[in-house]
Coordinates of C-alpha atoms in Angstrom, one line a residue:
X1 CA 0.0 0.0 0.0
X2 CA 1.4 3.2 -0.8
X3 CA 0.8 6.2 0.7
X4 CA -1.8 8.5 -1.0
X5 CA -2.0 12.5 -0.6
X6 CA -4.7 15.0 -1.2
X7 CA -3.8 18.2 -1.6
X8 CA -5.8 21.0 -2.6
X9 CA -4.5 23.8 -5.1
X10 CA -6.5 26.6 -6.5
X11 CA -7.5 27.5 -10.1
X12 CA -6.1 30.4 -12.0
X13 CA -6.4 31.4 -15.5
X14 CA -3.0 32.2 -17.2
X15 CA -2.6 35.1 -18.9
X16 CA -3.0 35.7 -22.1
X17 CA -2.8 39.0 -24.8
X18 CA -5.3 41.0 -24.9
X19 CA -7.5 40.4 -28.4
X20 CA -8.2 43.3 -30.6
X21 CA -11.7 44.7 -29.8
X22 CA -13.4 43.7 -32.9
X23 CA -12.2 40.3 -32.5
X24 CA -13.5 40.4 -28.6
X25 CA -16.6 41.5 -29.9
X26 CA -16.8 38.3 -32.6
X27 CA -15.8 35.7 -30.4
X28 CA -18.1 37.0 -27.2
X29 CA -20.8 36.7 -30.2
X30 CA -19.8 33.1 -31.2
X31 CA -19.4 32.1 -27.2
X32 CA -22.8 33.4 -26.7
X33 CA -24.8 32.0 -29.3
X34 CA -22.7 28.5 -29.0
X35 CA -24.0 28.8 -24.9
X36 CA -27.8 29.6 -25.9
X37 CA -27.6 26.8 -28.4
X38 CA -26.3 24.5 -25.0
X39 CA -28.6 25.9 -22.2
X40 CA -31.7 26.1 -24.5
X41 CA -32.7 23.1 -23.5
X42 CA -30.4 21.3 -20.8
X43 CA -31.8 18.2 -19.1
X44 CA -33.8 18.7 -15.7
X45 CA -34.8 16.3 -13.2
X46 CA -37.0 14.7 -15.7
X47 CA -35.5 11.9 -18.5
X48 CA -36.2 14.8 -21.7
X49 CA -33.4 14.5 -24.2
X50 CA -31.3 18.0 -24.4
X51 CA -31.6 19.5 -27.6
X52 CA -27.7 20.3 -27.9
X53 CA -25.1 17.9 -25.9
X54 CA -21.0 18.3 -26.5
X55 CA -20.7 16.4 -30.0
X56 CA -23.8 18.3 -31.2
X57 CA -22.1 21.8 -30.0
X58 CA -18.5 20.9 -31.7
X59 CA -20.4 19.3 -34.8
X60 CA -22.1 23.0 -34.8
X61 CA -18.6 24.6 -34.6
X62 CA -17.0 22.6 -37.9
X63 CA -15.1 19.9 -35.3
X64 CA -17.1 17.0 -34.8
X65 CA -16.5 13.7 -33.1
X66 CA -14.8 11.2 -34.2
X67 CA -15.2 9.5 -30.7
X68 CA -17.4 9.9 -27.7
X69 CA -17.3 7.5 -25.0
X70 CA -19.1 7.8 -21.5
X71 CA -20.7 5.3 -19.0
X72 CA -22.4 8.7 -17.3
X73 CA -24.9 10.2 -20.1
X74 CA -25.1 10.7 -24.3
X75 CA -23.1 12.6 -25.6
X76 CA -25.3 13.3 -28.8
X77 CA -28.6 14.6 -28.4
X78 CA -30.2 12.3 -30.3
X79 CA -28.2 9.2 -29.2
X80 CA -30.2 5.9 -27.8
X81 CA -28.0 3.2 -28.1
X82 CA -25.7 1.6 -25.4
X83 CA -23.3 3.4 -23.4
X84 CA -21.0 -0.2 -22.1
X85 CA -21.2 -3.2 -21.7
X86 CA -20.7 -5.3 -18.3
X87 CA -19.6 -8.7 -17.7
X88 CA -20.8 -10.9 -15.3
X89 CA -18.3 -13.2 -13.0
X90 CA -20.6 -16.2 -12.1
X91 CA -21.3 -17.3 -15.1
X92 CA -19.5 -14.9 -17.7
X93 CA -22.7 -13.9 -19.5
X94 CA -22.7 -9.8 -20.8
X95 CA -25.0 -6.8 -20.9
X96 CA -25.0 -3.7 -22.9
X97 CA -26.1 -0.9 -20.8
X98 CA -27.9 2.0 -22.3
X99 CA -30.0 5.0 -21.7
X100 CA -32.9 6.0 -19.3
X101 CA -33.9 8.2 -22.2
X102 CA -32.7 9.2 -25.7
X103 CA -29.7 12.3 -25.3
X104 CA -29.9 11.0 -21.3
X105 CA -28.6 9.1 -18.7
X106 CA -27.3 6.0 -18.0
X107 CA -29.5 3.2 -16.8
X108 CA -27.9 1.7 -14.0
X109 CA -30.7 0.2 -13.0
X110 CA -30.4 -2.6 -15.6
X111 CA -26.6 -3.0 -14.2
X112 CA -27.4 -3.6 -10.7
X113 CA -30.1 -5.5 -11.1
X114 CA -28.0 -8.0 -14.3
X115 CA -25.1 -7.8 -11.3
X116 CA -27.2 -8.4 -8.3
X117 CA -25.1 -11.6 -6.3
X118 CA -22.3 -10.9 -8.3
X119 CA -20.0 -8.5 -9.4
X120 CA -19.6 -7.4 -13.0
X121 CA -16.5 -5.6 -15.3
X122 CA -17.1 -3.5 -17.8
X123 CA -15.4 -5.1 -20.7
X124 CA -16.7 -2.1 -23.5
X125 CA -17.1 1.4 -23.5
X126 CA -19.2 2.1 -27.1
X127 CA -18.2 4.7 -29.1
X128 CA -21.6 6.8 -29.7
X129 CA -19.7 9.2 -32.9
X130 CA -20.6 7.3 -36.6
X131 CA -17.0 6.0 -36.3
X132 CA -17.7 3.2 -33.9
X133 CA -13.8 3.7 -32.5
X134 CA -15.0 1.1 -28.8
X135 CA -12.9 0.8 -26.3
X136 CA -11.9 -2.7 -25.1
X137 CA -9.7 -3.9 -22.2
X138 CA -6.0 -3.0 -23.6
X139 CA -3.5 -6.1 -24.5
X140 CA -0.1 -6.3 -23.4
X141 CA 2.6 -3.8 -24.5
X142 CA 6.2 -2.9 -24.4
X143 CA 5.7 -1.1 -20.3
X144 CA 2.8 -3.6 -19.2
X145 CA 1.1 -6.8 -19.1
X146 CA -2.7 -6.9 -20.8
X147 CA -4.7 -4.9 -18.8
X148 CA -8.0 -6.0 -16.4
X149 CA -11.4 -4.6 -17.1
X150 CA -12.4 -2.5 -14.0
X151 CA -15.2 -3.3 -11.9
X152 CA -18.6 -1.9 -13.0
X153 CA -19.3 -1.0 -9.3
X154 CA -16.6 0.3 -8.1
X155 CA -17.0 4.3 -8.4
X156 CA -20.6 5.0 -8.6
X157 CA -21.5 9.2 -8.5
X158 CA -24.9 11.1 -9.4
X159 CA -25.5 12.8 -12.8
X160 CA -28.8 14.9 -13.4
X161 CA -30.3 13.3 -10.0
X162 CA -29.8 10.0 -11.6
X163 CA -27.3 7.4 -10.4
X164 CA -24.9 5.9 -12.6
X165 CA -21.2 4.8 -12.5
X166 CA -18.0 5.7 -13.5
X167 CA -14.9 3.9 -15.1
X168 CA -12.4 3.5 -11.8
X169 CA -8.8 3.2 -13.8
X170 CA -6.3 1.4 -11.1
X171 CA -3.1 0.1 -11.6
X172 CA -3.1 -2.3 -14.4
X173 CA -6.1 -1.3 -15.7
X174 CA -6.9 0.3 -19.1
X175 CA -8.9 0.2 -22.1
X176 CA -8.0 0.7 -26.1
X177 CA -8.9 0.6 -29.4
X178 CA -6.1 0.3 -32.4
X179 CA -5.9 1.9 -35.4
X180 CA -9.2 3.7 -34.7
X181 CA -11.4 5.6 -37.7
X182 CA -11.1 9.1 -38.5
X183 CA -8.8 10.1 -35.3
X184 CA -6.2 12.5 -36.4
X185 CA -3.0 11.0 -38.0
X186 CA 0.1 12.9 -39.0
X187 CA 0.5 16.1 -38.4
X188 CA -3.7 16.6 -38.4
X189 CA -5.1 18.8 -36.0
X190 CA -7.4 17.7 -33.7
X191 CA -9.0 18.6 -30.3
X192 CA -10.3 16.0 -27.3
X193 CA -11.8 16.4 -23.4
X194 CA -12.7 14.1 -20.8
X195 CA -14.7 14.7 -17.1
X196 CA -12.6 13.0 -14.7
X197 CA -11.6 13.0 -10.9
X198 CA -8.7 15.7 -9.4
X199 CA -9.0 13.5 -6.0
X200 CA -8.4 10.2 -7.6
X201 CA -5.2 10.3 -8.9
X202 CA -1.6 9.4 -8.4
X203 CA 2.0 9.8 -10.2
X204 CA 2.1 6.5 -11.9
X205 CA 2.3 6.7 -15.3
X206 CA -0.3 7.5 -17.0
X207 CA -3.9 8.4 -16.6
X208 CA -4.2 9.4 -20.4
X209 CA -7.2 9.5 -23.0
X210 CA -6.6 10.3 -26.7
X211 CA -4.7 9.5 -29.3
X212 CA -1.6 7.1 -29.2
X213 CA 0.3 4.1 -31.3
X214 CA -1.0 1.4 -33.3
X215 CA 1.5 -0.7 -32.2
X216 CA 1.3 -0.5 -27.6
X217 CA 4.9 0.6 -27.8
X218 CA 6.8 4.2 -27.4
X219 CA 7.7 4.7 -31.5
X220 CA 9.2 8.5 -30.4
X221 CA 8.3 12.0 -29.2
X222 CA 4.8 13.0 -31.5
X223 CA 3.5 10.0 -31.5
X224 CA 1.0 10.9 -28.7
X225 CA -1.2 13.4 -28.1
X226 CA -3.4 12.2 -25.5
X227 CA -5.0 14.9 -22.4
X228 CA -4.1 13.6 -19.2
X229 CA -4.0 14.2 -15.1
X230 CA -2.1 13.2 -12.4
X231 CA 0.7 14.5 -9.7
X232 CA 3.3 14.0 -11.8
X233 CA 5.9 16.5 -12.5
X234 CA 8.1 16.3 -15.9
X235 CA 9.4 19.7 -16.4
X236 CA 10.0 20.9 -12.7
X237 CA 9.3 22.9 -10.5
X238 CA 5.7 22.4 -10.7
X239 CA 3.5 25.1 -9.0
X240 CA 2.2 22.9 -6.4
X241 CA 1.1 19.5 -5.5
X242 CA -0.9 18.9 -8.4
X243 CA -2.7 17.2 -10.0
X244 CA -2.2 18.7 -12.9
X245 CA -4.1 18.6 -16.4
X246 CA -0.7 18.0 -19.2
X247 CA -0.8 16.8 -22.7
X248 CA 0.9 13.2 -23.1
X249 CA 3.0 13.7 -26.8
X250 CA 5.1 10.7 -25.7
X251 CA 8.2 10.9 -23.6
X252 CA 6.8 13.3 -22.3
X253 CA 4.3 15.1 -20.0
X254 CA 4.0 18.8 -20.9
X255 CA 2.1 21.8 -19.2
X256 CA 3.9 24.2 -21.8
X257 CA 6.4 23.8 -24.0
X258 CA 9.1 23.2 -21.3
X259 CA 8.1 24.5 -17.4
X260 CA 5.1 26.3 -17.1
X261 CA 4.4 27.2 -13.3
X262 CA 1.5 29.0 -14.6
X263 CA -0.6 25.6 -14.6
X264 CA -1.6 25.7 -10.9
X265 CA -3.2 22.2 -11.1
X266 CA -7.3 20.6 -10.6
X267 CA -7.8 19.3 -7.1
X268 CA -11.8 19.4 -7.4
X269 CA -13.5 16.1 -7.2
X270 CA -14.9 16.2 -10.7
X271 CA -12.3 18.0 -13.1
X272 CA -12.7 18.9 -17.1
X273 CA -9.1 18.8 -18.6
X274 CA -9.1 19.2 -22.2
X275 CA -6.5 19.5 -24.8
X276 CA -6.3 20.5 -28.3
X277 CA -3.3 20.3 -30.7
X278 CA -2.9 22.0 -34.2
X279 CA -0.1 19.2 -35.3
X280 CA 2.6 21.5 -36.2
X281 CA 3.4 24.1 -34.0
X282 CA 1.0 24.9 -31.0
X283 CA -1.2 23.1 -28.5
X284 CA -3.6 24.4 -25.9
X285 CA -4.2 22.8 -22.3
X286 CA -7.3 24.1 -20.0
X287 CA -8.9 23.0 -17.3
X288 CA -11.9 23.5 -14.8
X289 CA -14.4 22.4 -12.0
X290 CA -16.9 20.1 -14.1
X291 CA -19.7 21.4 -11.6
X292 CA -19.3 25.1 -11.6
X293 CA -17.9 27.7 -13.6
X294 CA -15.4 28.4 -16.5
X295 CA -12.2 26.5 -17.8
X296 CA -8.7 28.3 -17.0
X297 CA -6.6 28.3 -20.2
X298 CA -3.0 26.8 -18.3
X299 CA -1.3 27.2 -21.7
X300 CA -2.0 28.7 -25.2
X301 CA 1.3 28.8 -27.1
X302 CA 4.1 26.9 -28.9
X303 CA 4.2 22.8 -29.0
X304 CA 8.0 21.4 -27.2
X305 CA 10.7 21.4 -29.4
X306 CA 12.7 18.1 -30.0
X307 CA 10.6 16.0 -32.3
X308 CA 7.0 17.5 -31.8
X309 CA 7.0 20.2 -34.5
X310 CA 5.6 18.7 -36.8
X311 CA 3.3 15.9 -34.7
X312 CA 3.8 12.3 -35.6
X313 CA 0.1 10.3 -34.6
X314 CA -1.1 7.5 -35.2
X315 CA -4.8 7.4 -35.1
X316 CA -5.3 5.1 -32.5
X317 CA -7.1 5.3 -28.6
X318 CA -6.1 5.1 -25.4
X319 CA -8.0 5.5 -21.8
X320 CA -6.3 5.0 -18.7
X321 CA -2.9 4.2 -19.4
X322 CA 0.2 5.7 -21.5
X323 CA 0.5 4.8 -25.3
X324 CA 2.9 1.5 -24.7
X325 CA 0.6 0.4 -21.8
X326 CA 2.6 1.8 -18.9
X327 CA 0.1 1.1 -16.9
X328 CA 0.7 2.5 -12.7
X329 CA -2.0 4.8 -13.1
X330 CA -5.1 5.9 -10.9
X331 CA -7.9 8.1 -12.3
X332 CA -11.7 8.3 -13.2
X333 CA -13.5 8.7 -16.4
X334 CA -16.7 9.4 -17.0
X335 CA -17.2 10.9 -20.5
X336 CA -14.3 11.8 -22.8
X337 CA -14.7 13.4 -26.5
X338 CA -12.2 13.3 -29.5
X339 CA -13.0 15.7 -32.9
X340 CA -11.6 15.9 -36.1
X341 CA -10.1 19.6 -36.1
X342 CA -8.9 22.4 -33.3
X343 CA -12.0 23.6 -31.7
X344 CA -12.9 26.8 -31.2
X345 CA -13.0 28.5 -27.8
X346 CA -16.2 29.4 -28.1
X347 CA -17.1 25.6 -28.8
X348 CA -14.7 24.4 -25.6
X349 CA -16.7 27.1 -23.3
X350 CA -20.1 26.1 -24.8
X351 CA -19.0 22.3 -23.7
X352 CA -17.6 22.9 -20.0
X353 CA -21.1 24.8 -19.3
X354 CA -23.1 21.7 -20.5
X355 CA -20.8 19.8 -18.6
X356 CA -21.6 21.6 -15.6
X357 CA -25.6 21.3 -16.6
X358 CA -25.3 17.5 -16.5
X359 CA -25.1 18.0 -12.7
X360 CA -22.2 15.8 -11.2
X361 CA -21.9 14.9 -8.0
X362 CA -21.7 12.1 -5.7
X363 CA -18.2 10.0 -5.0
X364 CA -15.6 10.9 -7.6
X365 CA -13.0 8.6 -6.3
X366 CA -14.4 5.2 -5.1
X367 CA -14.6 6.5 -1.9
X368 CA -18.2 6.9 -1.2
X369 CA -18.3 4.0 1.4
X370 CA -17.3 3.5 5.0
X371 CA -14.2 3.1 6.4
X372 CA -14.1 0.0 8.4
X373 CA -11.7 1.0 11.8
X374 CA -10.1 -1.7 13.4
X375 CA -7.8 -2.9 16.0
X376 CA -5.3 -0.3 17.0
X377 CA -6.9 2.2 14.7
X378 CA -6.2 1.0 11.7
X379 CA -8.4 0.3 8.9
X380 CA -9.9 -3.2 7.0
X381 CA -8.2 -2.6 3.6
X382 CA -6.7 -5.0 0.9
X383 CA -3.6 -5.6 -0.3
X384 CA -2.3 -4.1 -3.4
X385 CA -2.5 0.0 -4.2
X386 CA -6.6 -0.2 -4.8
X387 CA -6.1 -3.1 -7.3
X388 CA -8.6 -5.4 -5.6
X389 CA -8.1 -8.6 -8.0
X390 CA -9.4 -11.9 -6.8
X391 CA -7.4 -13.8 -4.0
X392 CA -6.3 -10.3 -2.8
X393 CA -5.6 -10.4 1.0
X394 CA -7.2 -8.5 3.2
X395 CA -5.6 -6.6 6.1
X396 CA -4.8 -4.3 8.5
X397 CA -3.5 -0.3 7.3
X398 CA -2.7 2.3 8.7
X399 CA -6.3 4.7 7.8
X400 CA -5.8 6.8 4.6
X401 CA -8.7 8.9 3.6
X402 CA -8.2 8.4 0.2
X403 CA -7.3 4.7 -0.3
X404 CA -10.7 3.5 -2.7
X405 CA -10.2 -0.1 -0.7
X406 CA -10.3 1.0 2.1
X407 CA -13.9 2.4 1.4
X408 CA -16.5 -0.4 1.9
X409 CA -20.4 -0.9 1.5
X410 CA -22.6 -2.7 3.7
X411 CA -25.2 -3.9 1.6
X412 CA -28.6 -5.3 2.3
X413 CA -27.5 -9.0 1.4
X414 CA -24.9 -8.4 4.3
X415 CA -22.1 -8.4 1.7
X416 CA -19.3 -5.5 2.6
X417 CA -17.9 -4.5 -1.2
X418 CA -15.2 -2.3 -2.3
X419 CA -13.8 -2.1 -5.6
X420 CA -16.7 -4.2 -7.0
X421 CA -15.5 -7.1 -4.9
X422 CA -16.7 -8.7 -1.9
X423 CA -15.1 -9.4 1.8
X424 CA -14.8 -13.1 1.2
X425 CA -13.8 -16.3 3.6
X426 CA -10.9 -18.1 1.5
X427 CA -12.6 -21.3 -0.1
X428 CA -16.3 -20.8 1.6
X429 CA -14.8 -22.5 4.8
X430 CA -16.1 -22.1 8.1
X431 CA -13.1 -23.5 10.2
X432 CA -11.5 -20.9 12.9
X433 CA -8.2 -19.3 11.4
X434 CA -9.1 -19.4 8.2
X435 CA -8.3 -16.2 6.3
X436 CA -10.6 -13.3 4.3
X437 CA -9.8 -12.3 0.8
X438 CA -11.1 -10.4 -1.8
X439 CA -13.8 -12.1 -4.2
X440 CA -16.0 -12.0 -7.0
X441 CA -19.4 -11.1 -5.3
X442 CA -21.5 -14.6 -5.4
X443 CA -23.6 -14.4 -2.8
X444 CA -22.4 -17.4 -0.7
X445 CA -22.3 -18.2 3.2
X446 CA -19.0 -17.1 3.2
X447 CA -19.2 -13.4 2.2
X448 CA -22.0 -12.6 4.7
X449 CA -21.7 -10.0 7.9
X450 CA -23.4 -8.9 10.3
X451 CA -22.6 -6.8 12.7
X452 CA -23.5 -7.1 16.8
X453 CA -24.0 -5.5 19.3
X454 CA -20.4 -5.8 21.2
X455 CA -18.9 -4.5 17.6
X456 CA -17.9 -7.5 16.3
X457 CA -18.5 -8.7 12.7
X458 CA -20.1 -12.1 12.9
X459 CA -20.2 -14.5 9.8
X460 CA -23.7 -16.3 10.0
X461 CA -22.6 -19.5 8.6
X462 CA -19.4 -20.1 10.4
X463 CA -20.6 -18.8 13.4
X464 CA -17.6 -16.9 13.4
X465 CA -16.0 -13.7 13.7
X466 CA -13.6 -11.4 12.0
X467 CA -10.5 -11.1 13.6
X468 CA -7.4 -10.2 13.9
X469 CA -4.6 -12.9 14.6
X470 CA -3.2 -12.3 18.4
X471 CA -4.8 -9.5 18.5
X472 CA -1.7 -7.8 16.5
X473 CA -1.9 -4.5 15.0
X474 CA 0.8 -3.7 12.9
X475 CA 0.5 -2.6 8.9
X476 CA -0.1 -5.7 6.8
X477 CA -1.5 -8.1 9.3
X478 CA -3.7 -10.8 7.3
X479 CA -7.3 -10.9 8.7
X480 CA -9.3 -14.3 9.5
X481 CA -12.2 -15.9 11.4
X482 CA -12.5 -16.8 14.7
X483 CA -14.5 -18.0 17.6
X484 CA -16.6 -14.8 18.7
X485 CA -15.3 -14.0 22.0
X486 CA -16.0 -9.9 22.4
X487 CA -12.0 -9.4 22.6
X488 CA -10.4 -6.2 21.2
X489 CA -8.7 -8.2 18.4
X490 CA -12.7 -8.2 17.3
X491 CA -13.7 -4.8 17.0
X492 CA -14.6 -3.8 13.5
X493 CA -16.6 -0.6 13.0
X494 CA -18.5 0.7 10.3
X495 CA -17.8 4.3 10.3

């Protein structure tokens, strides 16, 4: 387990020249008809389809999508088909998951209900632009092993007063697809977003969507141009702690051409970071609070020199990792656009204010359950830096308010989940000393808990309690069950 940090850093908008006044006067005229054409008819608390969402807006402004993926809402007005597709462990069968409504929300009603007594991945993330670029679970590439799907469950939030889920990216996981149709290639211009999480983040590398190589290997500087956030710094000093929103051109994280401590990073639970690249000389980075307010332009000016000028892509899609499948990164997608062309401004402000229409809130970060405090005041968490596979041991930590596995639910089949997985007794056993692990949710003896009165958490069908070997304490220690005896070593609370 490694340490995580939250630190929060304020917004700023870097400076920029002044425009001429005519040219104000144009391009306050373009913002505000391009923000009419968005607010005309935003979703309310009912399921009506919006008359303008993002693709519709950049489609309007001569840049349309060439991909538009989200698990959260449509990203075309007049979209109704699926959104993803989940997989189901117990008996590997799959379900697309679509819309409450056309130009709506997702339906996550049809996931928990095709997941109930088990626990589901998504496996698919459809593409709703006329280029049918879906993402799939990433193979294996130069920097990583082939990539896990991550678990449908595991960062559910609120959109529009309607709850749906998020795509939690952990360490080795991450989604692709190769050679993808009509995403910018050579020295094109092009222009991409995505709503994502400034809380769940880290500095492995690297939270990325957009463009990147056909081939899952590093082919040289230009060959990526993909928007990306996270705490790490490659040109320092850095202003701050980050996270920052940077543009991923391979080999390279930039907030500028070279060090920019004008970038003063995106700390807010739900973050738009959004990058747009002309291919041969200049790039743009900006970034804002997905629930209020205006994008701050962190850089307007000059690509990096040293094999970016001209651009070198490769037309194909990455999400959640870096274009070789280096694959240490934490993040959180929800919805994430790519066009054909540099959009406008007008067109990027008209987009972050329908973003902030859609009305996200909720968890951003997988940690919208309760802590579990143990023995010694530590926490119940599981082994691993919020991986959560299968035989993954479960444990004793030190408490860390931002550790997504260390944030549990106690649902009403007694089942305590986090990360889409279940608090599980190794091999369904009932025999005292046996350890807990981390499983796919089946709704067995063996991952039901109920907790009594003296605080202890009792397993109904071993009779048995969790607990803590010897009552010991220390970072690490492997948890089991035991014969219910109302000693410290057996105090688990749901916090």
């Amino acid at each position: 387990m490694t340490f995580r940090r939250l630190r929060p850093g304020p917004s700023a908008r870097a400076a920029r020249p002044r425009p001429a006044p005519r040219r104000l006067l144009l391009a306050a005229g373009t913002v505000l008809a391009l923000l009419l054409l968005c607010l005309g008819a935003l979703p309310t608390g009912s399921q009506a389809a919006a008359a303008t969402q993002p693709c519709d807006i950049y489609a309007a402004a001569a840049s349309p999508c060439v991909a538009a993926h989200s698990t959260v809402r449509a990203l075309y007005s007049g979209y109704d088909g699926p959104l993803y597709q989940v997989t189901r462990a117990s008996d590997g069968a799959t379900r697309d998951i679509g819309l409450l409504a056309a130009g709506g929300y997702a339906n996550a009603a049809a996931q928990d209900s095709f997941c109930a007594a088990t626990s589901c991945t998504i496996t698919r993330i459809y593409d709703q632009s006329p280029r049918h670029n879906d993402l799939t679970v990433e193979p294996a590439g130069t920097a990583g092993a082939a990539d896990r799907p991550a678990q449908a469950t595991a960062l559910p939030l609120v959109a529009g007063g309607h709850k749906a889920y998020g795509v939690l990216i952990t360490p080795g996981t991450g989604y692709r697809h190769t050679d993808a149709s009509g995403v910018a290639v050579g020295d094109q211009p092009e222009s991409m977003y995505m709503v994502t999480s400034g809380t769940h983040v880290n500095g492995g590398c690297c939270f990325d969507y957009g463009n990147a190589e056909h081939t899952i290997s590093d082919t040289g500087n230009g060959h990526m141009d993909a928007v990306y956030i996270g705490t790490r710094c490659h040109n320092p000093p850095c202003t701050g702690a980050g996270p920052w929103v940077a543009a991923d051109l391979e080999n390279g994280l930039y907030q500028g051409s070279g060090n920019n401590p004008a970038n003063r990073g995106n700390a807010t639970p739900f973050v738009t970071a959004l990058l747009k690249n002309n291919g041969r000389t200049a790039f743009a980075l900006k970034g804002g609070d997905a629930r209020s307010g205006a994008l701050s332009t962190w850089w307007d000016g000059a690509l990096p020199s040293g094999g970016y000028t001209p651009m070198h892509l490769e037309g194909s899609i990455v999400m959640g990792t870096g274009g070789d499948n280096s694959n240490a990164s934490a993040g959180s997608f929800y919805e994430g656009v790519m066009t054909s062309g540099y959009s406008t401004d007008a067109a990027d402000a008209a987009v972050q204010a329908n973003i902030v229409a859609a009305g996200y809130s909720g968890g951003s970060d997988g940690t919208s359950g309760r802590t579990i405090s143990a023995p010694g005041g530590t926490c119940v968490d599981v082994d691993g830096d919020d991986i959560g596979v299968d035989h993954a041991a479960v444990q004793l930590w030190q408490c860390q308010p931002a550790a997504v596995d260390q944030h549990w639910t106690h649902d009403a089949d007694n089942s305590l989940r986090t990360l889409g997985r279940c608090l599980d007794i190794m091999g369904n056993a009932t025999a005292a000393g046996t350890k807990v692990q981390l499983w796919d949710c089946n709704g067995v003896g063996g991952q039901k808990w109920v907790q009594q009165p003296d605080g202890s958490l009792r397993n109904p069908q071993s009779g048995r309690c969790l607990d803590t070997p010897s009552g010991a304490t220390a970072n690490g220690t492997r948890l089991q069950i035991w014969d219910c005896n109302g000693s410290a070593a057996q105090q688990f609370g749901l916090t």
